[in-house]
Coordinates of N, CA and C in Angstrom, one line a residue:
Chain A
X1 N 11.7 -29.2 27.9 CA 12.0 -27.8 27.6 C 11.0 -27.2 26.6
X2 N 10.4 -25.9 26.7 CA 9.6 -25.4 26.4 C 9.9 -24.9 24.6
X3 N 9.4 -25.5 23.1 CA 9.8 -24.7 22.2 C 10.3 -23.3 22.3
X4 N 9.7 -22.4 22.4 CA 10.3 -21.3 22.8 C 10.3 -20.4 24.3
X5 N 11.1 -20.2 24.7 CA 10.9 -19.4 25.9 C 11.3 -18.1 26.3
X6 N 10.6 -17.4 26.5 CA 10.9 -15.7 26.9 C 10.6 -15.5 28.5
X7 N 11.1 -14.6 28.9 CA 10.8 -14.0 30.5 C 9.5 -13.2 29.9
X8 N 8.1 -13.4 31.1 CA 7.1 -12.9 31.2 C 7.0 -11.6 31.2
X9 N 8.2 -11.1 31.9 CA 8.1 -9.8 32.8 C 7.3 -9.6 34.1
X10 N 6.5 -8.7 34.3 CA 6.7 -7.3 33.3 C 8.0 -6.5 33.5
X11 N 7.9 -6.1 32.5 CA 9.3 -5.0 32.5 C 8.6 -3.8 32.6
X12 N 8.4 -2.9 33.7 CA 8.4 -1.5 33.8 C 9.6 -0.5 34.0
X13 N 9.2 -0.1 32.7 CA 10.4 1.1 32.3 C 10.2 2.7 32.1
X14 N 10.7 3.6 32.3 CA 10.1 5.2 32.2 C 10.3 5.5 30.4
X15 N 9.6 6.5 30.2 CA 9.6 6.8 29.0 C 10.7 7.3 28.7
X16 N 11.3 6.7 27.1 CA 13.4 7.3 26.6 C 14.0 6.1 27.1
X17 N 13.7 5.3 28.2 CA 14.8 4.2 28.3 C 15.1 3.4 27.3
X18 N 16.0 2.6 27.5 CA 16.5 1.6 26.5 C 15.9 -0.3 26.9
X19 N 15.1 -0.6 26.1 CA 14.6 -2.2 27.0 C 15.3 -3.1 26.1
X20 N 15.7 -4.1 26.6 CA 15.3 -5.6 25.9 C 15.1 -6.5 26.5
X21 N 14.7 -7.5 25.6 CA 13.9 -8.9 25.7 C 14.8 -9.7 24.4
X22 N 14.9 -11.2 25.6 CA 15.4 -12.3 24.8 C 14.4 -13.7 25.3
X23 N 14.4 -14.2 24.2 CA 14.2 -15.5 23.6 C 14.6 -16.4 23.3
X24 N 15.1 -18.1 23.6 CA 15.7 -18.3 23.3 C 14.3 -20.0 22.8
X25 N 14.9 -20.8 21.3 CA 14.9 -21.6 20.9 C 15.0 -23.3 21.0
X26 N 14.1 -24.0 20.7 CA 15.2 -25.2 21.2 C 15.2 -26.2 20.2
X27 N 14.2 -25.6 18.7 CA 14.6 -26.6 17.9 C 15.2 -26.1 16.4
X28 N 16.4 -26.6 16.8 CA 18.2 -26.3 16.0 C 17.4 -26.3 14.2
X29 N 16.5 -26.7 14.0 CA 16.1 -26.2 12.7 C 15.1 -25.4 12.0
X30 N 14.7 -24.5 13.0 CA 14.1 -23.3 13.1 C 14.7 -22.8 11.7
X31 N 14.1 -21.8 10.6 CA 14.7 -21.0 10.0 C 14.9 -19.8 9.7
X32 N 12.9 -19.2 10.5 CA 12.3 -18.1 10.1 C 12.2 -17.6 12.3
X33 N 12.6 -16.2 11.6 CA 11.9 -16.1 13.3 C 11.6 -14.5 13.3
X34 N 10.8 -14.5 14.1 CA 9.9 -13.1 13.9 C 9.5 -12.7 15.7
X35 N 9.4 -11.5 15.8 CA 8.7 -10.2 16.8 C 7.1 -10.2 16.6
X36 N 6.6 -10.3 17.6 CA 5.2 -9.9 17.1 C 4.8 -9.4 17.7
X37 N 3.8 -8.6 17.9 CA 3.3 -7.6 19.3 C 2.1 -7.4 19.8
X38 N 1.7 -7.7 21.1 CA -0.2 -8.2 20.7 C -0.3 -7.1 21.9
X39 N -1.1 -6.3 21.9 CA -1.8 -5.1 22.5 C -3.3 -5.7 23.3
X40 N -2.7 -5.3 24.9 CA -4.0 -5.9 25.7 C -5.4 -6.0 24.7
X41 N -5.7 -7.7 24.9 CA -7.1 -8.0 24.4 C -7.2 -7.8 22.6
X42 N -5.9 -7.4 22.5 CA -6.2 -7.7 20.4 C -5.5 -8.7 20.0
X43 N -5.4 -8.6 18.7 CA -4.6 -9.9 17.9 C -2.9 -9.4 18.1
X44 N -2.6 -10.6 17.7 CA -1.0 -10.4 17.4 C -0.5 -9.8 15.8
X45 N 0.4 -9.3 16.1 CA 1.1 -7.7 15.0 C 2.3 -8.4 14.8
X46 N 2.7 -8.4 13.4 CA 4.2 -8.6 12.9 C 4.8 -7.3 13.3
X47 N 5.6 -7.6 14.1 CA 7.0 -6.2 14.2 C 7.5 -6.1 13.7
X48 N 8.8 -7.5 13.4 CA 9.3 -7.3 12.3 C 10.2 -8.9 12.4
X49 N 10.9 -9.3 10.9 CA 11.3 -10.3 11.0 C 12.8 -10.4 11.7
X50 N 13.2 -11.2 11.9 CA 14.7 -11.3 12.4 C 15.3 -12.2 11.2
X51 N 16.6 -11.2 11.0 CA 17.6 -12.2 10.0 C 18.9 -12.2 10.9
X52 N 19.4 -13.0 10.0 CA 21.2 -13.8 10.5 C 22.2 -12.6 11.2
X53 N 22.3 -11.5 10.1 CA 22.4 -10.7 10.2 C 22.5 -9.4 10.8
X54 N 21.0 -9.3 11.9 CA 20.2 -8.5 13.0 C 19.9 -7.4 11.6
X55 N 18.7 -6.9 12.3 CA 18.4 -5.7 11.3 C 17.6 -4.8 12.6
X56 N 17.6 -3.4 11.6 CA 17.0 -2.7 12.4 C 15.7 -1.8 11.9
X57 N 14.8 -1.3 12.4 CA 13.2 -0.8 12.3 C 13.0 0.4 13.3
X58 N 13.8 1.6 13.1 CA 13.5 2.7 13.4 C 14.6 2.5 14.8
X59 N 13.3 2.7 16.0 CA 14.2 2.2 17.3 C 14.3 1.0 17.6
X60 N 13.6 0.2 16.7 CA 13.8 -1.4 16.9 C 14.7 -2.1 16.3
X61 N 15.5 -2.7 17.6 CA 16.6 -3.9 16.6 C 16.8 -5.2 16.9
X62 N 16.8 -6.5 16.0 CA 16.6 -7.7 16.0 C 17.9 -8.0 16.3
X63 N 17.8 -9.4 16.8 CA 19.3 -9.9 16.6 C 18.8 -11.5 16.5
X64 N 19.8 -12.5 16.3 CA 19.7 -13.7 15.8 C 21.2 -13.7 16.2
X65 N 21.4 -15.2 17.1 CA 21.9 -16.0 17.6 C 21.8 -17.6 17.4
X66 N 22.4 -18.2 16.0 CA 22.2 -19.7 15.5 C 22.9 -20.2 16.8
X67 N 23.6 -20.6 17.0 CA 24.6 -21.4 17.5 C 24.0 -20.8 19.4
X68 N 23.7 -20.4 19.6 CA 23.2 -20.2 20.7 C 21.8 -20.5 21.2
X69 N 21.0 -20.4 19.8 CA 19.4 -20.2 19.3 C 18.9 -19.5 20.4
X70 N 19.2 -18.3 20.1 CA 19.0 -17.1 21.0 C 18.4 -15.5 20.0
X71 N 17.4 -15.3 20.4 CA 17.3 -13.9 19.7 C 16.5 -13.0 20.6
X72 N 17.1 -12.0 20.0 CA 16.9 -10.2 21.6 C 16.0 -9.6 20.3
X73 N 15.2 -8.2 21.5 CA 14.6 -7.5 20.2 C 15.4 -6.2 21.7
X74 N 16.1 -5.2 21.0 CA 16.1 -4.0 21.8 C 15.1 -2.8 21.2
X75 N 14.5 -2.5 22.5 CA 13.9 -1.2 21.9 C 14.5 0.2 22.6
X76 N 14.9 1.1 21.9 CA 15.4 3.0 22.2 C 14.3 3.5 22.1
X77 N 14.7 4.3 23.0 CA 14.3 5.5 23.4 C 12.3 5.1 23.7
X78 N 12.3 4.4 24.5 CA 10.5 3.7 24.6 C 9.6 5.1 24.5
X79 N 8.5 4.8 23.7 CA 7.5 5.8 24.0 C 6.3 4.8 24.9
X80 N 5.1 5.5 25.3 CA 4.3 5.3 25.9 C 3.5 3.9 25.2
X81 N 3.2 4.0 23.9 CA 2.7 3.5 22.9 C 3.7 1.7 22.7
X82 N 4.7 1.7 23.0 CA 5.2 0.7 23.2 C 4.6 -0.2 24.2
X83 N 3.7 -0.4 25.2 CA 3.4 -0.8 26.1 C 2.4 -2.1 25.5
X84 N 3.2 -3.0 25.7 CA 2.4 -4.1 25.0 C 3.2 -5.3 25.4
X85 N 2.9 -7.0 24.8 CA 3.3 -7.9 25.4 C 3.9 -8.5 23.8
X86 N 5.6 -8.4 24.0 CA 6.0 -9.1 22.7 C 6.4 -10.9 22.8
X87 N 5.6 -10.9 21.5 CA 6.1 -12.4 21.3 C 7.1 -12.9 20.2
X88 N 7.8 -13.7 21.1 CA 8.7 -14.2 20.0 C 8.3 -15.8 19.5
X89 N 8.9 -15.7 18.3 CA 8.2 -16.5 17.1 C 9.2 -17.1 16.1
X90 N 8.8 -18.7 16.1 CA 10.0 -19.1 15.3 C 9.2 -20.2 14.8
X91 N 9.9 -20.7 13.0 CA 9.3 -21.4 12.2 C 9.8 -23.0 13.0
X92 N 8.0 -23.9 13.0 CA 8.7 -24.9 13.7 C 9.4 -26.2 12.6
X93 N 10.4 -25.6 12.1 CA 11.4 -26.9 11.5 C 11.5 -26.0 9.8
X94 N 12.8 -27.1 9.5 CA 13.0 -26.7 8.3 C 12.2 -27.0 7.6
X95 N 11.5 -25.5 6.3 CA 10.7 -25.6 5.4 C 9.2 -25.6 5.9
X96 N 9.3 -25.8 7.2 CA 7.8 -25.9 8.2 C 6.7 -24.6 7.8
X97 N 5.9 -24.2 7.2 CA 5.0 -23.2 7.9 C 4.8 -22.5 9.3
X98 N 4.8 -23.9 9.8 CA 3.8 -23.7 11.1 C 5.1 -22.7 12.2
X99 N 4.3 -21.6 12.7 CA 5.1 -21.1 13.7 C 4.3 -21.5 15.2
X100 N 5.6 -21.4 15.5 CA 5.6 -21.3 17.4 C 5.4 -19.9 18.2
X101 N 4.7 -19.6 18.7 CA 5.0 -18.5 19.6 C 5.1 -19.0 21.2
X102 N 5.8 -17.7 21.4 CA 6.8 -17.5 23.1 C 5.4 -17.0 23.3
X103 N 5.4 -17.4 24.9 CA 4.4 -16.9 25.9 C 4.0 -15.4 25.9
X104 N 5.2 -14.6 25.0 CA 5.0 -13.5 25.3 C 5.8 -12.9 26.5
X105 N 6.7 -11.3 26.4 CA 7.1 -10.5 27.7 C 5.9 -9.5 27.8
X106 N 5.6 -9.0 28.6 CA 5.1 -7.5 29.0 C 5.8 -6.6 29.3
X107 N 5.4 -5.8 28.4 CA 6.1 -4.6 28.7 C 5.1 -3.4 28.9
X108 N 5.5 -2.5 29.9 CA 4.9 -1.0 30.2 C 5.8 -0.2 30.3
X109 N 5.5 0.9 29.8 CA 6.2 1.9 30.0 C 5.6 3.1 30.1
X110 N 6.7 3.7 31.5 CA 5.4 4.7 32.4 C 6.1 5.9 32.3
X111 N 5.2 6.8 32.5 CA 5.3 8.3 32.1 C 6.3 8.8 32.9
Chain B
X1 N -8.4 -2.4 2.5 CA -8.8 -4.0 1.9 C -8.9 -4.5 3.4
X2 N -10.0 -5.4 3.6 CA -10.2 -5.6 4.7 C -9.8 -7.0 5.4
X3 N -9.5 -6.9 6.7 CA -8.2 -8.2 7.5 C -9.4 -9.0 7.3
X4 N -8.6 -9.9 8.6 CA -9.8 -11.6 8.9 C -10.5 -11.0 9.4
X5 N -11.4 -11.4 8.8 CA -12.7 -11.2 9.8 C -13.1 -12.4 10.5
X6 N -13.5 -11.8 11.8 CA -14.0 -13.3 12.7 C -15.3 -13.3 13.2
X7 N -16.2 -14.3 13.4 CA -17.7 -14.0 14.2 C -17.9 -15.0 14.6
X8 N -18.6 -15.1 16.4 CA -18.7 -13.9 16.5 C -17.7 -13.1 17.4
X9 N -17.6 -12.3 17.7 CA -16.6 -11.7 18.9 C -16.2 -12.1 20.0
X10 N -17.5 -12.3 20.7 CA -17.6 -13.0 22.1 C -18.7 -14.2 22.2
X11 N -18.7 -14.8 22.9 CA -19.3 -16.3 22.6 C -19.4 -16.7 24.1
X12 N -21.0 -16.2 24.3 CA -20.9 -17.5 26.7 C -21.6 -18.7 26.0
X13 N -21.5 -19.6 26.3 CA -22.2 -20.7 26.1 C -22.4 -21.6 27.3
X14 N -23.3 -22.5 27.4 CA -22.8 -23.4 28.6 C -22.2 -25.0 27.9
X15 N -21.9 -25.6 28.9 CA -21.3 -26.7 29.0 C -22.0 -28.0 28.4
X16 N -21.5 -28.3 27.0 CA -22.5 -29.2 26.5 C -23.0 -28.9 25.1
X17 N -23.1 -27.4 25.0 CA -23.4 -26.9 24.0 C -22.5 -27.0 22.4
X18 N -23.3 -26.9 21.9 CA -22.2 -26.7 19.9 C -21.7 -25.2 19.9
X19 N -20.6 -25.0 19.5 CA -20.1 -23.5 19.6 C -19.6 -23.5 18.2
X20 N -19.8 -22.6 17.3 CA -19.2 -22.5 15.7 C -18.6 -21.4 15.7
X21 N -17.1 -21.2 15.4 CA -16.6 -20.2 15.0 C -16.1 -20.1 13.4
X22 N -16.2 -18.6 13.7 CA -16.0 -18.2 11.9 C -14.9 -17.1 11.4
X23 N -14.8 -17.6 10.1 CA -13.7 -16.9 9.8 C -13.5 -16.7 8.5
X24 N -13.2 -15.3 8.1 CA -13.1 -15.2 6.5 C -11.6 -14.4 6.4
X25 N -10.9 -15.3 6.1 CA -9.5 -14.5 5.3 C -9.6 -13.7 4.4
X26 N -7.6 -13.1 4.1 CA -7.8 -12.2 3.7 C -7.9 -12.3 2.3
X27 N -8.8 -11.9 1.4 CA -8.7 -12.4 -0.2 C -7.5 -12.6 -0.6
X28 N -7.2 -13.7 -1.1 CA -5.7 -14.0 -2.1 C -5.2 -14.8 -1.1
X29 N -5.2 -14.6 0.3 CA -4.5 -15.8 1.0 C -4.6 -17.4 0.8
X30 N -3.7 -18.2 0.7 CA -4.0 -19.1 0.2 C -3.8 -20.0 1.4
X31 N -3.5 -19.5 2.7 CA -3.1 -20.2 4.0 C -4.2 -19.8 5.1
X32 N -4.4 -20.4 5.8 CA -5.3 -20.7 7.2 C -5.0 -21.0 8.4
X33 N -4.9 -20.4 9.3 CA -4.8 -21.1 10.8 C -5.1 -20.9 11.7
X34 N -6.2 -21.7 12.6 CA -6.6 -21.6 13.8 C -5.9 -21.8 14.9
X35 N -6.0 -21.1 16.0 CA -5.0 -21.2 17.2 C -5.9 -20.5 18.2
X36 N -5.4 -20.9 19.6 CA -6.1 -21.1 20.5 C -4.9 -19.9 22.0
X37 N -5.4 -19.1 22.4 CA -4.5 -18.6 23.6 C -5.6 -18.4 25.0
X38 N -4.6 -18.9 25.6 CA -5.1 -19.0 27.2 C -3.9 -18.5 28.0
X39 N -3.9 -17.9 28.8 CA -3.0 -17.5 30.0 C -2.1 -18.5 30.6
X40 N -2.5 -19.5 30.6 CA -1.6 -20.6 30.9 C -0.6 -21.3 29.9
X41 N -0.9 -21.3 28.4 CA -0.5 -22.0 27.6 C -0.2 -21.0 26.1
X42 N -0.4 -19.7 26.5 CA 0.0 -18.8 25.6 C -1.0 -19.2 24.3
X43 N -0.3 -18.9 22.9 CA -0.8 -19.3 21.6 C -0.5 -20.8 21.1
X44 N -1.3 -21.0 21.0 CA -1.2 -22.4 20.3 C -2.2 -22.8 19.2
X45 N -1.2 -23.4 17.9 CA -1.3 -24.0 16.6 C -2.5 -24.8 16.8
X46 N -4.0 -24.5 16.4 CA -4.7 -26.0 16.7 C -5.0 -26.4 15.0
X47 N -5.0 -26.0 13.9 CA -5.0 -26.5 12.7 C -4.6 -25.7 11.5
X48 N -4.2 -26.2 10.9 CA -3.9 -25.2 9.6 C -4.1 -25.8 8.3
X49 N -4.5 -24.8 7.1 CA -5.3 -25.6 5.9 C -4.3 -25.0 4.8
X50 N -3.5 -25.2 3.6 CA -2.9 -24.1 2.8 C -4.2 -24.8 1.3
X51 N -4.8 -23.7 0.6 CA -5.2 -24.2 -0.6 C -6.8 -24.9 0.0
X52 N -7.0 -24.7 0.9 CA -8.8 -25.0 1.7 C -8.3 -26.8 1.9
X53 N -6.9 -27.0 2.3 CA -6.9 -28.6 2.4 C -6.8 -28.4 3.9
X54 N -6.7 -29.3 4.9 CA -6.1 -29.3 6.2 C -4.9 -30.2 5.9
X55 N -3.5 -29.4 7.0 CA -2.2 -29.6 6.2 C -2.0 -30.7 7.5
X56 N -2.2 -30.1 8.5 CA -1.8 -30.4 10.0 C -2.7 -30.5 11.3
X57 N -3.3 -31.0 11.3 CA -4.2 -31.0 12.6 C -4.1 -31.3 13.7
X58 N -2.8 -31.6 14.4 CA -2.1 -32.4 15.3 C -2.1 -31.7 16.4
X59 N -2.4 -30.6 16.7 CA -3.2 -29.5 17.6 C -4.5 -29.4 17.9
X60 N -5.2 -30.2 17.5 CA -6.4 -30.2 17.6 C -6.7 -31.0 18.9
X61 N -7.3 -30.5 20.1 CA -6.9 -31.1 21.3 C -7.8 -32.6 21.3
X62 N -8.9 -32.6 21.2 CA -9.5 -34.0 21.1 C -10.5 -34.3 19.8
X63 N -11.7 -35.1 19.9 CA -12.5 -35.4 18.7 C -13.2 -34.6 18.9
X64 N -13.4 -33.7 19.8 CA -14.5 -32.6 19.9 C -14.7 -31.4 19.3
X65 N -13.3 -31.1 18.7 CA -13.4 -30.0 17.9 C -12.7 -30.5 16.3
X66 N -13.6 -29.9 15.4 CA -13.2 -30.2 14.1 C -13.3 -28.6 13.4
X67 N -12.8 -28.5 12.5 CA -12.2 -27.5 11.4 C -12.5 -27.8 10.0
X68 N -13.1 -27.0 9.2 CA -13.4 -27.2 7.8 C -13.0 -26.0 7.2
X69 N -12.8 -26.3 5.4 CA -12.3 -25.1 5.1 C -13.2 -25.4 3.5
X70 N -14.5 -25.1 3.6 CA -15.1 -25.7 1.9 C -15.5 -24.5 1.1
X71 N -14.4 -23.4 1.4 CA -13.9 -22.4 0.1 C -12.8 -21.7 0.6
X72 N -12.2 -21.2 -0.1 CA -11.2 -20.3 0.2 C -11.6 -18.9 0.7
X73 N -12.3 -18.6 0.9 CA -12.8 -17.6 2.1 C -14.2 -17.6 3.1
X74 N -13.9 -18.8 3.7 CA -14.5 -19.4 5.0 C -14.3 -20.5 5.3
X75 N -13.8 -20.7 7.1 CA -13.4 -21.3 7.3 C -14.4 -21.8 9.1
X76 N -14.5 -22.6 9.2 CA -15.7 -22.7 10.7 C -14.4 -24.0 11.4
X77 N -14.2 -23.6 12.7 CA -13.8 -23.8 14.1 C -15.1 -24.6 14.8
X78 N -15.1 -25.8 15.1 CA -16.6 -26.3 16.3 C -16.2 -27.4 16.9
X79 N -16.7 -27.0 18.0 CA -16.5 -27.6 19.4 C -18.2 -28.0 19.7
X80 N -17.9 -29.6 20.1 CA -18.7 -30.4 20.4 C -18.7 -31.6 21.1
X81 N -19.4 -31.6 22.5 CA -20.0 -30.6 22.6 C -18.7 -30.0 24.0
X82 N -19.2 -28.5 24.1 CA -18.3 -27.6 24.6 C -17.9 -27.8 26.5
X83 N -16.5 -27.7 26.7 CA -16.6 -27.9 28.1 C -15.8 -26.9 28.9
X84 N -16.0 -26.4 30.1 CA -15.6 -24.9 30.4 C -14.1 -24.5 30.4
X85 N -13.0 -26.3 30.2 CA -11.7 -25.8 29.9 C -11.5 -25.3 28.0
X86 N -12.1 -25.3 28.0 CA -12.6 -24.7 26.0 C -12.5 -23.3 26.2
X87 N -12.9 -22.8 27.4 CA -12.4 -21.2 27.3 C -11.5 -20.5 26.8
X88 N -11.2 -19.9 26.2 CA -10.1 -19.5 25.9 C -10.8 -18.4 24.4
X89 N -9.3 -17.6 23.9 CA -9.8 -16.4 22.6 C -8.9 -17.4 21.7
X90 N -9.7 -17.6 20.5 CA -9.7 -18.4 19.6 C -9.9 -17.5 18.1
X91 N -8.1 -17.5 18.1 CA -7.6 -16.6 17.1 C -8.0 -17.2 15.7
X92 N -8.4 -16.7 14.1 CA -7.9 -17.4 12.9 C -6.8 -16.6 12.4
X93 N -6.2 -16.8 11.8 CA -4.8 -16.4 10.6 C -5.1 -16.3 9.3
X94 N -4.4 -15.5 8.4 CA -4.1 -16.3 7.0 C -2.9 -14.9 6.1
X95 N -2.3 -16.3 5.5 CA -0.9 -16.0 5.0 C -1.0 -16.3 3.5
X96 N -0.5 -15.6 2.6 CA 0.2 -16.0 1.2 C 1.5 -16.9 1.3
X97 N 1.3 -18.2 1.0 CA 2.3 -18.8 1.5 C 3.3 -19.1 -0.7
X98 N 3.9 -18.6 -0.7 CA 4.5 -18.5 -1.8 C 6.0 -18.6 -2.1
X99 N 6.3 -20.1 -1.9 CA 7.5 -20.1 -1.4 C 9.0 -20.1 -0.4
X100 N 8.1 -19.4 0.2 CA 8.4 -19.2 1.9 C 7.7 -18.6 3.1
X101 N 7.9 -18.8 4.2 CA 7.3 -18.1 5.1 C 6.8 -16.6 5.0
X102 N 5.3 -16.3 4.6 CA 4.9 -15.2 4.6 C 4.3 -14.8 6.1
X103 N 4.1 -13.5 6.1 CA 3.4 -12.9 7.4 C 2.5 -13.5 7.8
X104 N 1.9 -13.5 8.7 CA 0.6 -14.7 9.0 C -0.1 -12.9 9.9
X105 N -1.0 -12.7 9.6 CA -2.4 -11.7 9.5 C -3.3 -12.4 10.5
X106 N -3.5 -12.0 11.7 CA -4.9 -12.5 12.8 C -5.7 -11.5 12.9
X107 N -6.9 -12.2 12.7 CA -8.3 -11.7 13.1 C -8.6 -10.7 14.4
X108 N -9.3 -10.3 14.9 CA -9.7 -10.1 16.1 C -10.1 -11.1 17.2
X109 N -10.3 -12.5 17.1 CA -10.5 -13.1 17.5 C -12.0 -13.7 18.3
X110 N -12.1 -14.5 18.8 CA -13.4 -14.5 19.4 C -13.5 -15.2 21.1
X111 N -13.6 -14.4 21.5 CA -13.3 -14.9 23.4 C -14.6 -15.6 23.8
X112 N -14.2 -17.0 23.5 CA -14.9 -18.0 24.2 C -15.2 -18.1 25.8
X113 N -16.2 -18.1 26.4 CA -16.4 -18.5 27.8 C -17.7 -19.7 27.9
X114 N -16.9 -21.2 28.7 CA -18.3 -22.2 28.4 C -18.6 -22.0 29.9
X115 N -19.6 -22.0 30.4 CA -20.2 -22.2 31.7 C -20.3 -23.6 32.0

């Protein structure tokens, strides 16, 4: 089983829809887990972190699933500018630095 | 204030050759990490240094490639000698690690192709 795994996509969506993407975990002592967003041919971007709790970043919202080791990121109301490949990201072990990234979904979203 | 810088950008080489990559964190970072993405195998951890030590190297795919860190703002990636599955964009990182998990910051990278 793959440390982290996300669906590839792509997800094509029109602009104002509602998208998400899940991820799911497979080592139970993960602690830290994060969104990241890498833009055809650049580096990877912190979106934003995920807590226990879900939080939210404008139209962006996290969620975190322990017991399932599952986490979604929904995005409202998509603009154009959203069009990018998110990765999800989790600390590998407790107290670990070192993170994991998901293969990454693709996402576009069209006019 | 300026991110990682990486050099050089793009990199052809042929097969056989020494290939050095470089990298200057972000001042005050006291974390490092090289990582490797390909289409097939997404991003992947190939070494990490906190404090110019190497913490973890267990990513490092064979003896052919070694990682040094002999200050805190430069770090060289090399592959020796290079072979055309080495292709791949060959990210560096660097994080303020203070505690707990800080942001980890990537360069622009540098897209390796070995002939």
């Amino acid at each position: 089983r793959k440390e982290v795994e996300q669906d590839p996509g792509p997800f094509n969506v029109p602009e104002g829809a509602t998208v998400a993407f899940n991820c799911t975990y497979s080592n139970s002592a993960s602690q830290s887990f994060f969104w990241y967003r890498q833009d055809c041919r650049k580096e990877p971007k912190l979106l934003m972190s995920v807590y226990s709790s879900g939080n939210e970043d404008g139209r962006f919202t996290a969620q975190l699933n322990r017991a399932s080791q599952y986490i979604s990121l929904l995005i409202r109301d998509s603009k154009l500018s959203d069009s990018a490949t998110y990765l999800c990201v989790v600390n590998s072990g407790a107290g670990s630095y070192q993170l994991t990234f998901g293969k990454g979904t693709k996402l576009s979203v069209i006019p | 204030d300026a991110g990682v810088i990486q050099s050089p950008r793009h990199e052809v080489t042929e097969m056989g050759q020494e290939v050095t990559l470089r990298c200057k964190p972000i001042s005050g970072h006291n974390s490092l990490f090289w990582y490797r993405q390909t289409m097939m195998r997404g991003l992947e951890l190939l070494i990490y240094f906190n404090n110019n030590v190497p913490i973890d190297d267990s990513g490092m795919p064979e003896d052919r490639f070694s990682a040094k860190m002999p200050n805190a703002s430069f770090s060289t990636l090399k592959i020796q000698p290079s072979e055309p599955r080495d292709s791949a964009v060959y990210f560096c990182a660097s994080s303020l690690l203070a505690g707990g998990i800080d942001t980890q910051y990537f360069g622009p990278g540098t897209r390796l192709t070995v002939l």
